[in-house]
Amino acid sequence: MRLDWEMLDVRARSGNHTGVARLLLQAGEEERLAFGKAVEAGIKGAGPDVWWRSHTNPAPGYALAVIGTARSAAKAASLLRHRSLRAQWREIPMDRFLALAQARRLDWLGDLGTRLSRPTPTGSDWDNGEWAFTAAIMRAGGVEPPVTEGVTRFWLLRLLQPYGGHGRERPPLNVRLRDDPYLDLLLPAVFDIDTLGTAVTHSSWGEPEGRLTAAHHFPAAVASLVAEGRLQRKVVLAATIDRLVRGDTPNALRPFLQLHDELDPTADEIAAHALGYARMLAEGPGPVAALSQRVLRVLDDTGRLDVETLLDTSSAVLLRKEKTMVKVQISWLERVAGREPGRAGEVFETIAVAFGHPALDVQERALVLIGRQLPHLGPDVVARLADASRVLAGDLPARAAELFGGIVPVTGPAGVPSLPPPVESAPMPPPVANAPELAEEVVALLHDQSGVRWERVLAGLVALHAAGERDALATALTPVLDRYPARFTDVRWNSGSPLVCLGNAMRIASGAVPQDEIQQHLHNAVEVARHEGRRGGLGSKLSPRPDGVLALRAAELAVRLGDPVTPRLVATPTRVNGSLDPATLLERLSRAEAEQWQPWPFDLEQALLRLPRGATPVEVTAGAGALVSPAGRRFAQWLASGGLPDPVSERFVQYADQNPPGGYTWDAPVSRRLVATLRPSRHDGLLLTRQLLTHEPVKRPKYMPRQFKDIPEVLAMVLPHHREVAAAWAVGEIASTADQGQRGSARLLPLLADGTGPVGPALAAALAYGFCAKHESDRAAAVDAFLTLAAGTESFAGAVGAVLGDLCSDSVVKLGRALTALTDAHRSGASAAVWELLAAALPPLLPTKVRGVPDLLELATQVAVTLGARTEIPGLADIAARPGSSRLTKEARRLRTTLVS
C-alpha cells in the first residue's frame, strides 16, 4: 500500500495512532523520504478547523508522520515546532514515535532532541509534558540536555510534581532527586540561573495532604541528599551563599534561604564566607539581609568577625528601610563599642550614619544613644558627630542643638523643592500622511490602543478616502485585514468593539466591500444612537460605557464614508489629552461651510465635548456667531451656553455578600468599596451625554473589573475637561488595584490629572485607592497624578485624605502602601497638598489600631516642620496625653509638640 496523505490524515484525525505507524512502517525508506513533502504541506496547510474542531486532535498522528518521513533533524524539528502541533507534544505516543525512529535507524535522534530544546522557551510557553517529550528523545539519542534556563526550569518542575501519569503518586522528592539521571548536570544551574528559584518557591503545591515532610520540601530534600553524602556539603553551601549574594526577587530567593537554614552552617563555615554575608547584609533583600545579620552576629560572638568589616557594612545597613534591622544593628554596634573602648569613637561615628535614615524614630534612637556616650568621647569625635546631626529631621535638630551645646545651631529642615507650575499638555502629532503610514498605525493600534493613535487612524482614514486614495488604501490595508481577521471581524467575543467598527470602515474605504454590504448592526447602532441617544441594548451592540463613544464614531465613519461628499473629521483633538482648541474647531467648521459639507453628527458632538472650560476668546466667539450652517450655529450656541455643565457625582458604597461561613463570596472578596454615582445636572442638548453622564454602580463590588485597563487614554479623551466623569466610570477598577491586587488600572490617574475639571468624590477615591495599590507601578501613577493636581488644583487633597482615612480605618486597604507614596509626594515638593491630605486622614485613623498609623504621624511631623504648620488635628491631643511609651503615643507627642511650638 503506497503512502497517501489523505489516508494518513483520516487516521490521524480519528486518533488511530497505530494505523498511522503501520502505514509508515510498511513503506520503504525511499518512499517515506519522498512522502515527506506531502506531510509538510499537509501540516502547514491545516486550518483551525483541523486543529481545534476535529473530533480528535490530529497532532499526535502528524508527529508520527514527521518522525517517519523527515530527512533530517532540522526538518523534523521545524515541523514538530509548528505552533498547533507543539501544543500537543504531551499527547504524542512516545513508544510508537521512538519505534519509528528505531525502524528507520535514525542517527540524528539526539540532534533532534537538542534542537527541540535549544533555544528553549522559558516561562509558561513550555510545560512539563513538552519537557518529557524532549527528554525522552534525547535519552533515546544518547545525548545530554543543554544546560539552559528553559531546560533546567522544566526539568525541575517535572521533578517537583508529586503525581505522575494518571494521577499516580510519585516517590518522595528526595528519592526523585537522587534517582534522576540529570541531577549532577542540572542542579547546579538551579543555583546559577536567575529567577529559577521561583519554580521551587511553592514546591509543596499539590502534595498529598499530610505528606508534606522534609522529603517532599525542595530545600529539605536537597539537604537530606547532602546529609547522606549524595551531594557535597561544601559545594551546595557555597552555591547557596553565592545565589543569595547575587540577589534576585524575594520569591526566587526564598527556597535558598530555607536551604541555608536546613544546612545550618557552623561558625567555621560562616567565617569562610564572611565577606559574602557582609555583602548580603548591606545589599540583599530584607529576608536575606536579616539572615546575614543573624549569622554574622553569631560569628562576632565568637570573636571572629573583623571590626573593620562590621563598620564598613554597618554604614549601608543603617540606611536600610527595614527599621527593625537598623535598630538591631545600632544595638549590636553599641555592644561592640563597649567591648572595644579604643574604637568607640569610630563605632559611634558609624552609628551617626543613622541620622540620615528617613524614619524619625531611628534617628532619635541613634541620637539618644550617642547622647548617653557623649561625655566619654573626645572633642574631635564630638565635633564630627555634631556636624553629622545636621541631617536630622522633624523635632530632632533642636534636640541635637541642645545636646551638642553651641556646636550645632538650630536650623530649619532640609529644603524641599517646590512644584513647578503645571505644563500644558503636548500638541497632537502630525496627521497621517499616506496609506502605508496609516497601515502601520493600525497594526500598532492592535498592540496599544492609545487614544492618540485612535484619533490619528480615524482622521487619516477619512482624509485619505476623501482625497481619492482608494487604490492606495486597498494596497496598504488589505494585508492588515487579512492578517488579523479575528480582530476586525464581528464574532461573539468582540461584537460591537471599536476595532470591529474600524474594520468595516477600512473595508469600505479601500473598496473591499460596497457600502450597501456593510454589516447591518452598524447601521442599527448608529440609528439607535441618533434617535434615542443610546448605545447598547436592543438594536445596538455598542458599549453603553464611555468607550462606546469611540465605537460609535468608528461605526458612523463606516456608515457615512459612502456619502456623496466625505467631510473631514472635526473632533480630532489638538492636544494629546483630548482637548480641542476652540479656534481650531472654528477653522474646521468655517472650512466645512465654505466647502458646503456638514460634519457627521457624533463627530461634531465629540468635538464640542472636547472644548476647554472657561471663557472663550472673543474673536472665536465672534467668528462662531458669524457662521450660518447648522453645525456652525450649534457651535455658537454651545459657546454661548458655557459648554457642558458639571454633572453631579456622589459617593456610593458597595457592600459584599457574605456566605454561610461568614466569608465573602468568591466574586466579591472585599467587604466594601467606595465608588460614585453620576447624573447630569441639566440637559445639554447632546445625544452622547445621555449615557456618558449617567452611571449607577451595582450594589456589590465586582471581582477584578477591567473594562478600561487597556484603554485608559480612550476613556480620558472623551471628556478631557470633565475628569470626574471618567473617574466615576473607572473608580471601581482602580479600587481593585488596592483591595484585590489587580495591576495596571491606575494608569488612568495621570491622564485624568492632565485634564481639567473639579475633583469630586470619584477622583478623590480613585487617588486614595491608587496610593494603596498593591503594585509599585500603580502607586507611582497615583503619585504622578497627585503632583500634577497639586501644581494646578486648589483644595483637593483634603477629600483624598478623608477617603484614605475611611478606607484604612477598617483595613479595607493597607495603609502601609500609602506611606511610601505620600513620602515621595512630600519630597517631590507637594508638601502643602500632603499636609492637607494628612490632616484629613489622621482623625478617623487615630482611634484605631491600624498598623502604620505611627508611621503616618511621623510623616506628618516631617511635613509639618517643612511647612511650619500649626493646624489642629482632632483627637491628636488625646492620643498624645496617654500614659506609656508606645510608638503611637510617642509619635503623637512628637507631632503635637511640633504643631504647638
mmCIF file with all atom_site columns, N, CA and C in Angstrom, residues 52 80-81 83-92 116-117 119-136 138 149-161 170 199:
data_model
loop_
_atom_site.group_PDB
_atom_site.id
_atom_site.type_symbol
_atom_site.label_atom_id
_atom_site.label_alt_id
_atom_site.label_comp_id
_atom_site.label_asym_id
_atom_site.label_entity_id
_atom_site.label_seq_id
_atom_site.pdbx_PDB_ins_code
_atom_site.Cartn_x
_atom_site.Cartn_y
_atom_site.Cartn_z
_atom_site.occupancy
_atom_site.B_iso_or_equiv
_atom_site.pdbx_formal_charge
_atom_site.auth_seq_id
_atom_site.auth_comp_id
_atom_site.auth_asym_id
_atom_site.auth_atom_id
_atom_site.pdbx_PDB_model_num
ATOM 1   N N  . TRP A 1 52  ? -8.468  22.371 15.804 1.00 0.00 ? 52  TRP A N  1
ATOM 2   C CA . TRP A 1 52  ? -9.261  22.610 17.014 1.00 0.00 ? 52  TRP A CA 1
ATOM 3   C C  . TRP A 1 52  ? -10.703 22.148 16.913 1.00 0.00 ? 52  TRP A C  1
ATOM 4   N N  . LEU A 1 80  ? 7.863   19.767 13.953 1.00 0.00 ? 80  LEU A N  1
ATOM 5   C CA . LEU A 1 80  ? 7.363   19.490 15.306 1.00 0.00 ? 80  LEU A CA 1
ATOM 6   C C  . LEU A 1 80  ? 7.136   20.772 16.098 1.00 0.00 ? 80  LEU A C  1
ATOM 7   N N  . ARG A 1 81  ? 7.828   21.841 15.707 1.00 0.00 ? 81  ARG A N  1
ATOM 8   C CA . ARG A 1 81  ? 7.641   23.125 16.394 1.00 0.00 ? 81  ARG A CA 1
ATOM 9   C C  . ARG A 1 81  ? 6.454   23.924 15.839 1.00 0.00 ? 81  ARG A C  1
ATOM 10  N N  . ARG A 1 83  ? 3.171   25.639 15.622 1.00 0.00 ? 83  ARG A N  1
ATOM 11  C CA . ARG A 1 83  ? 2.534   26.108 16.852 1.00 0.00 ? 83  ARG A CA 1
ATOM 12  C C  . ARG A 1 83  ? 1.373   25.234 17.311 1.00 0.00 ? 83  ARG A C  1
ATOM 13  N N  . SER A 1 84  ? 0.601   24.698 16.381 1.00 0.00 ? 84  SER A N  1
ATOM 14  C CA . SER A 1 84  ? -0.537  23.877 16.791 1.00 0.00 ? 84  SER A CA 1
ATOM 15  C C  . SER A 1 84  ? -0.117  22.455 17.129 1.00 0.00 ? 84  SER A C  1
ATOM 16  N N  . LEU A 1 85  ? 0.916   21.962 16.464 1.00 0.00 ? 85  LEU A N  1
ATOM 17  C CA . LEU A 1 85  ? 1.398   20.622 16.768 1.00 0.00 ? 85  LEU A CA 1
ATOM 18  C C  . LEU A 1 85  ? 2.150   20.630 18.094 1.00 0.00 ? 85  LEU A C  1
ATOM 19  N N  . ARG A 1 86  ? 2.917   21.667 18.314 1.00 0.00 ? 86  ARG A N  1
ATOM 20  C CA . ARG A 1 86  ? 3.703   21.745 19.542 1.00 0.00 ? 86  ARG A CA 1
ATOM 21  C C  . ARG A 1 86  ? 2.824   21.731 20.783 1.00 0.00 ? 86  ARG A C  1
ATOM 22  N N  . ALA A 1 87  ? 1.656   22.326 20.688 1.00 0.00 ? 87  ALA A N  1
ATOM 23  C CA . ALA A 1 87  ? 0.767   22.372 21.845 1.00 0.00 ? 87  ALA A CA 1
ATOM 24  C C  . ALA A 1 87  ? 0.314   20.991 22.288 1.00 0.00 ? 87  ALA A C  1
ATOM 25  N N  . GLN A 1 88  ? 0.536   19.982 21.458 1.00 0.00 ? 88  GLN A N  1
ATOM 26  C CA . GLN A 1 88  ? 0.078   18.635 21.774 1.00 0.00 ? 88  GLN A CA 1
ATOM 27  C C  . GLN A 1 88  ? 1.231   17.652 21.967 1.00 0.00 ? 88  GLN A C  1
ATOM 28  N N  . TRP A 1 89  ? 2.423   18.142 22.235 1.00 0.00 ? 89  TRP A N  1
ATOM 29  C CA . TRP A 1 89  ? 3.555   17.233 22.418 1.00 0.00 ? 89  TRP A CA 1
ATOM 30  C C  . TRP A 1 89  ? 3.279   16.187 23.506 1.00 0.00 ? 89  TRP A C  1
ATOM 31  N N  . ARG A 1 90  ? 2.622   16.602 24.540 1.00 0.00 ? 90  ARG A N  1
ATOM 32  C CA . ARG A 1 90  ? 2.394   15.676 25.660 1.00 0.00 ? 90  ARG A CA 1
ATOM 33  C C  . ARG A 1 90  ? 1.502   14.502 25.260 1.00 0.00 ? 90  ARG A C  1
ATOM 34  N N  . GLU A 1 91  ? 0.751   14.650 24.164 1.00 0.00 ? 91  GLU A N  1
ATOM 35  C CA . GLU A 1 91  ? -0.162  13.591 23.732 1.00 0.00 ? 91  GLU A CA 1
ATOM 36  C C  . GLU A 1 91  ? 0.492   12.617 22.753 1.00 0.00 ? 91  GLU A C  1
ATOM 37  N N  . ILE A 1 92  ? 1.699   12.899 22.330 1.00 0.00 ? 92  ILE A N  1
ATOM 38  C CA . ILE A 1 92  ? 2.357   12.046 21.331 1.00 0.00 ? 92  ILE A CA 1
ATOM 39  C C  . ILE A 1 92  ? 2.711   10.696 21.967 1.00 0.00 ? 92  ILE A C  1
ATOM 40  N N  . LEU A 1 116 ? 15.121  20.613 19.622 1.00 0.00 ? 116 LEU A N  1
ATOM 41  C CA . LEU A 1 116 ? 13.814  20.915 20.205 1.00 0.00 ? 116 LEU A CA 1
ATOM 42  C C  . LEU A 1 116 ? 13.944  21.646 21.544 1.00 0.00 ? 116 LEU A C  1
ATOM 43  N N  . SER A 1 117 ? 15.105  21.548 22.154 1.00 0.00 ? 117 SER A N  1
ATOM 44  C CA . SER A 1 117 ? 15.283  22.204 23.448 1.00 0.00 ? 117 SER A CA 1
ATOM 45  C C  . SER A 1 117 ? 16.184  23.423 23.378 1.00 0.00 ? 117 SER A C  1
ATOM 46  N N  . PRO A 1 119 ? 16.999  26.968 20.779 1.00 0.00 ? 119 PRO A N  1
ATOM 47  C CA . PRO A 1 119 ? 16.806  27.747 22.004 1.00 0.00 ? 119 PRO A CA 1
ATOM 48  C C  . PRO A 1 119 ? 15.508  27.349 22.691 1.00 0.00 ? 119 PRO A C  1
ATOM 49  N N  . THR A 1 120 ? 15.563  27.204 23.975 1.00 0.00 ? 120 THR A N  1
ATOM 50  C CA . THR A 1 120 ? 14.437  26.693 24.724 1.00 0.00 ? 120 THR A CA 1
ATOM 51  C C  . THR A 1 120 ? 13.546  27.823 25.197 1.00 0.00 ? 120 THR A C  1
ATOM 52  N N  . PRO A 1 121 ? 12.283  27.765 24.948 1.00 0.00 ? 121 PRO A N  1
ATOM 53  C CA . PRO A 1 121 ? 11.383  28.774 25.500 1.00 0.00 ? 121 PRO A CA 1
ATOM 54  C C  . PRO A 1 121 ? 11.418  28.729 27.020 1.00 0.00 ? 121 PRO A C  1
ATOM 55  N N  . THR A 1 122 ? 11.161  29.859 27.620 1.00 0.00 ? 122 THR A N  1
ATOM 56  C CA . THR A 1 122 ? 11.099  29.931 29.069 1.00 0.00 ? 122 THR A CA 1
ATOM 57  C C  . THR A 1 122 ? 9.718   30.378 29.482 1.00 0.00 ? 122 THR A C  1
ATOM 58  N N  . GLY A 1 123 ? 9.471   30.308 30.778 1.00 0.00 ? 123 GLY A N  1
ATOM 59  C CA . GLY A 1 123 ? 8.182   30.750 31.288 1.00 0.00 ? 123 GLY A CA 1
ATOM 60  C C  . GLY A 1 123 ? 7.083   29.779 30.930 1.00 0.00 ? 123 GLY A C  1
ATOM 61  N N  . SER A 1 124 ? 5.859   30.315 30.800 1.00 0.00 ? 124 SER A N  1
ATOM 62  C CA . SER A 1 124 ? 4.690   29.476 30.622 1.00 0.00 ? 124 SER A CA 1
ATOM 63  C C  . SER A 1 124 ? 4.551   28.927 29.205 1.00 0.00 ? 124 SER A C  1
ATOM 64  N N  . ASP A 1 125 ? 5.467   29.295 28.275 1.00 0.00 ? 125 ASP A N  1
ATOM 65  C CA . ASP A 1 125 ? 5.360   28.793 26.911 1.00 0.00 ? 125 ASP A CA 1
ATOM 66  C C  . ASP A 1 125 ? 5.744   27.316 26.804 1.00 0.00 ? 125 ASP A C  1
ATOM 67  N N  . TRP A 1 126 ? 6.392   26.802 27.834 1.00 0.00 ? 126 TRP A N  1
ATOM 68  C CA . TRP A 1 126 ? 6.798   25.398 27.843 1.00 0.00 ? 126 TRP A CA 1
ATOM 69  C C  . TRP A 1 126 ? 6.134   24.752 29.036 1.00 0.00 ? 126 TRP A C  1
ATOM 70  N N  . ASP A 1 127 ? 5.709   23.512 28.924 1.00 0.00 ? 127 ASP A N  1
ATOM 71  C CA . ASP A 1 127 ? 5.163   22.839 30.085 1.00 0.00 ? 127 ASP A CA 1
ATOM 72  C C  . ASP A 1 127 ? 5.876   21.510 30.273 1.00 0.00 ? 127 ASP A C  1
ATOM 73  N N  . ASN A 1 128 ? 5.508   20.815 31.350 1.00 0.00 ? 128 ASN A N  1
ATOM 74  C CA . ASN A 1 128 ? 6.236   19.596 31.696 1.00 0.00 ? 128 ASN A CA 1
ATOM 75  C C  . ASN A 1 128 ? 6.002   18.486 30.693 1.00 0.00 ? 128 ASN A C  1
ATOM 76  N N  . GLY A 1 129 ? 4.854   18.463 30.032 1.00 0.00 ? 129 GLY A N  1
ATOM 77  C CA . GLY A 1 129 ? 4.628   17.462 29.009 1.00 0.00 ? 129 GLY A CA 1
ATOM 78  C C  . GLY A 1 129 ? 5.608   17.618 27.858 1.00 0.00 ? 129 GLY A C  1
ATOM 79  N N  . GLU A 1 130 ? 5.900   18.862 27.481 1.00 0.00 ? 130 GLU A N  1
ATOM 80  C CA . GLU A 1 130 ? 6.861   19.095 26.411 1.00 0.00 ? 130 GLU A CA 1
ATOM 81  C C  . GLU A 1 130 ? 8.274   18.716 26.852 1.00 0.00 ? 130 GLU A C  1
ATOM 82  N N  . TRP A 1 131 ? 8.617   18.973 28.122 1.00 0.00 ? 131 TRP A N  1
ATOM 83  C CA . TRP A 1 131 ? 9.933   18.557 28.604 1.00 0.00 ? 131 TRP A CA 1
ATOM 84  C C  . TRP A 1 131 ? 10.051  17.036 28.567 1.00 0.00 ? 131 TRP A C  1
ATOM 85  N N  . ALA A 1 132 ? 9.011   16.336 29.000 1.00 0.00 ? 132 ALA A N  1
ATOM 86  C CA . ALA A 1 132 ? 9.074   14.880 28.999 1.00 0.00 ? 132 ALA A CA 1
ATOM 87  C C  . ALA A 1 132 ? 9.276   14.348 27.581 1.00 0.00 ? 132 ALA A C  1
ATOM 88  N N  . PHE A 1 133 ? 8.610   14.962 26.605 1.00 0.00 ? 133 PHE A N  1
ATOM 89  C CA . PHE A 1 133 ? 8.756   14.554 25.207 1.00 0.00 ? 133 PHE A CA 1
ATOM 90  C C  . PHE A 1 133 ? 10.190  14.771 24.731 1.00 0.00 ? 133 PHE A C  1
ATOM 91  N N  . THR A 1 134 ? 10.706  15.986 24.992 1.00 0.00 ? 134 THR A N  1
ATOM 92  C CA . THR A 1 134 ? 12.057  16.304 24.533 1.00 0.00 ? 134 THR A CA 1
ATOM 93  C C  . THR A 1 134 ? 13.101  15.456 25.238 1.00 0.00 ? 134 THR A C  1
ATOM 94  N N  . ALA A 1 135 ? 12.945  15.268 26.553 1.00 0.00 ? 135 ALA A N  1
ATOM 95  C CA . ALA A 1 135 ? 13.915  14.482 27.308 1.00 0.00 ? 135 ALA A CA 1
ATOM 96  C C  . ALA A 1 135 ? 13.943  13.037 26.829 1.00 0.00 ? 135 ALA A C  1
ATOM 97  N N  . ALA A 1 136 ? 12.764  12.484 26.497 1.00 0.00 ? 136 ALA A N  1
ATOM 98  C CA . ALA A 1 136 ? 12.721  11.102 26.012 1.00 0.00 ? 136 ALA A CA 1
ATOM 99  C C  . ALA A 1 136 ? 13.481  10.958 24.694 1.00 0.00 ? 136 ALA A C  1
ATOM 100 N N  . MET A 1 138 ? 16.023  12.868 23.693 1.00 0.00 ? 138 MET A N  1
ATOM 101 C CA . MET A 1 138 ? 17.459  12.986 23.953 1.00 0.00 ? 138 MET A CA 1
ATOM 102 C C  . MET A 1 138 ? 18.005  11.719 24.599 1.00 0.00 ? 138 MET A C  1
ATOM 103 N N  . GLU A 1 149 ? 18.309  27.867 30.599 1.00 0.00 ? 149 GLU A N  1
ATOM 104 C CA . GLU A 1 149 ? 17.292  28.236 31.590 1.00 0.00 ? 149 GLU A CA 1
ATOM 105 C C  . GLU A 1 149 ? 16.026  27.411 31.416 1.00 0.00 ? 149 GLU A C  1
ATOM 106 N N  . GLY A 1 150 ? 15.574  27.286 30.159 1.00 0.00 ? 150 GLY A N  1
ATOM 107 C CA . GLY A 1 150 ? 14.334  26.559 29.935 1.00 0.00 ? 150 GLY A CA 1
ATOM 108 C C  . GLY A 1 150 ? 14.447  25.094 30.303 1.00 0.00 ? 150 GLY A C  1
ATOM 109 N N  . VAL A 1 151 ? 15.521  24.436 29.875 1.00 0.00 ? 151 VAL A N  1
ATOM 110 C CA . VAL A 1 151 ? 15.703  23.023 30.194 1.00 0.00 ? 151 VAL A CA 1
ATOM 111 C C  . VAL A 1 151 ? 15.750  22.820 31.704 1.00 0.00 ? 151 VAL A C  1
ATOM 112 N N  . THR A 1 152 ? 16.524  23.656 32.397 1.00 0.00 ? 152 THR A N  1
ATOM 113 C CA . THR A 1 152 ? 16.666  23.498 33.840 1.00 0.00 ? 152 THR A CA 1
ATOM 114 C C  . THR A 1 152 ? 15.339  23.751 34.542 1.00 0.00 ? 152 THR A C  1
ATOM 115 N N  . ARG A 1 153 ? 14.627  24.780 34.101 1.00 0.00 ? 153 ARG A N  1
ATOM 116 C CA . ARG A 1 153 ? 13.360  25.112 34.746 1.00 0.00 ? 153 ARG A CA 1
ATOM 117 C C  . ARG A 1 153 ? 12.378  23.950 34.650 1.00 0.00 ? 153 ARG A C  1
ATOM 118 N N  . PHE A 1 154 ? 12.262  23.374 33.483 1.00 0.00 ? 154 PHE A N  1
ATOM 119 C CA . PHE A 1 154 ? 11.210  22.380 33.320 1.00 0.00 ? 154 PHE A CA 1
ATOM 120 C C  . PHE A 1 154 ? 11.646  20.974 33.734 1.00 0.00 ? 154 PHE A C  1
ATOM 121 N N  . TRP A 1 155 ? 12.935  20.754 33.781 1.00 0.00 ? 155 TRP A N  1
ATOM 122 C CA . TRP A 1 155 ? 13.437  19.558 34.469 1.00 0.00 ? 155 TRP A CA 1
ATOM 123 C C  . TRP A 1 155 ? 13.049  19.629 35.943 1.00 0.00 ? 155 TRP A C  1
ATOM 124 N N  . LEU A 1 156 ? 13.219  20.808 36.521 1.00 0.00 ? 156 LEU A N  1
ATOM 125 C CA . LEU A 1 156 ? 12.903  20.991 37.925 1.00 0.00 ? 156 LEU A CA 1
ATOM 126 C C  . LEU A 1 156 ? 11.405  20.897 38.180 1.00 0.00 ? 156 LEU A C  1
ATOM 127 N N  . LEU A 1 157 ? 10.613  21.550 37.333 1.00 0.00 ? 157 LEU A N  1
ATOM 128 C CA . LEU A 1 157 ? 9.166   21.499 37.503 1.00 0.00 ? 157 LEU A CA 1
ATOM 129 C C  . LEU A 1 157 ? 8.648   20.062 37.419 1.00 0.00 ? 157 LEU A C  1
ATOM 130 N N  . ARG A 1 158 ? 9.221   19.306 36.516 1.00 0.00 ? 158 ARG A N  1
ATOM 131 C CA . ARG A 1 158 ? 8.807   17.907 36.392 1.00 0.00 ? 158 ARG A CA 1
ATOM 132 C C  . ARG A 1 158 ? 9.138   17.135 37.662 1.00 0.00 ? 158 ARG A C  1
ATOM 133 N N  . LEU A 1 159 ? 10.311  17.368 38.229 1.00 0.00 ? 159 LEU A N  1
ATOM 134 C CA . LEU A 1 159 ? 10.689  16.692 39.460 1.00 0.00 ? 159 LEU A CA 1
ATOM 135 C C  . LEU A 1 159 ? 9.759   17.068 40.617 1.00 0.00 ? 159 LEU A C  1
ATOM 136 N N  . LEU A 1 160 ? 9.331   18.325 40.640 1.00 0.00 ? 160 LEU A N  1
ATOM 137 C CA . LEU A 1 160 ? 8.526   18.799 41.764 1.00 0.00 ? 160 LEU A CA 1
ATOM 138 C C  . LEU A 1 160 ? 7.094   18.305 41.716 1.00 0.00 ? 160 LEU A C  1
ATOM 139 N N  . GLN A 1 161 ? 6.650   17.787 40.608 1.00 0.00 ? 161 GLN A N  1
ATOM 140 C CA . GLN A 1 161 ? 5.275   17.303 40.523 1.00 0.00 ? 161 GLN A CA 1
ATOM 141 C C  . GLN A 1 161 ? 5.103   16.064 41.393 1.00 0.00 ? 161 GLN A C  1
ATOM 142 N N  . ARG A 1 170 ? 3.865   9.781  43.196 1.00 0.00 ? 170 ARG A N  1
ATOM 143 C CA . ARG A 1 170 ? 5.272   9.509  42.932 1.00 0.00 ? 170 ARG A CA 1
ATOM 144 C C  . ARG A 1 170 ? 6.043   9.365  44.245 1.00 0.00 ? 170 ARG A C  1
ATOM 145 N N  . ALA A 1 199 ? 10.567  28.632 40.614 1.00 0.00 ? 199 ALA A N  1
ATOM 146 C CA . ALA A 1 199 ? 9.998   27.327 40.275 1.00 0.00 ? 199 ALA A CA 1
ATOM 147 C C  . ALA A 1 199 ? 9.848   26.438 41.492 1.00 0.00 ? 199 ALA A C  1
#
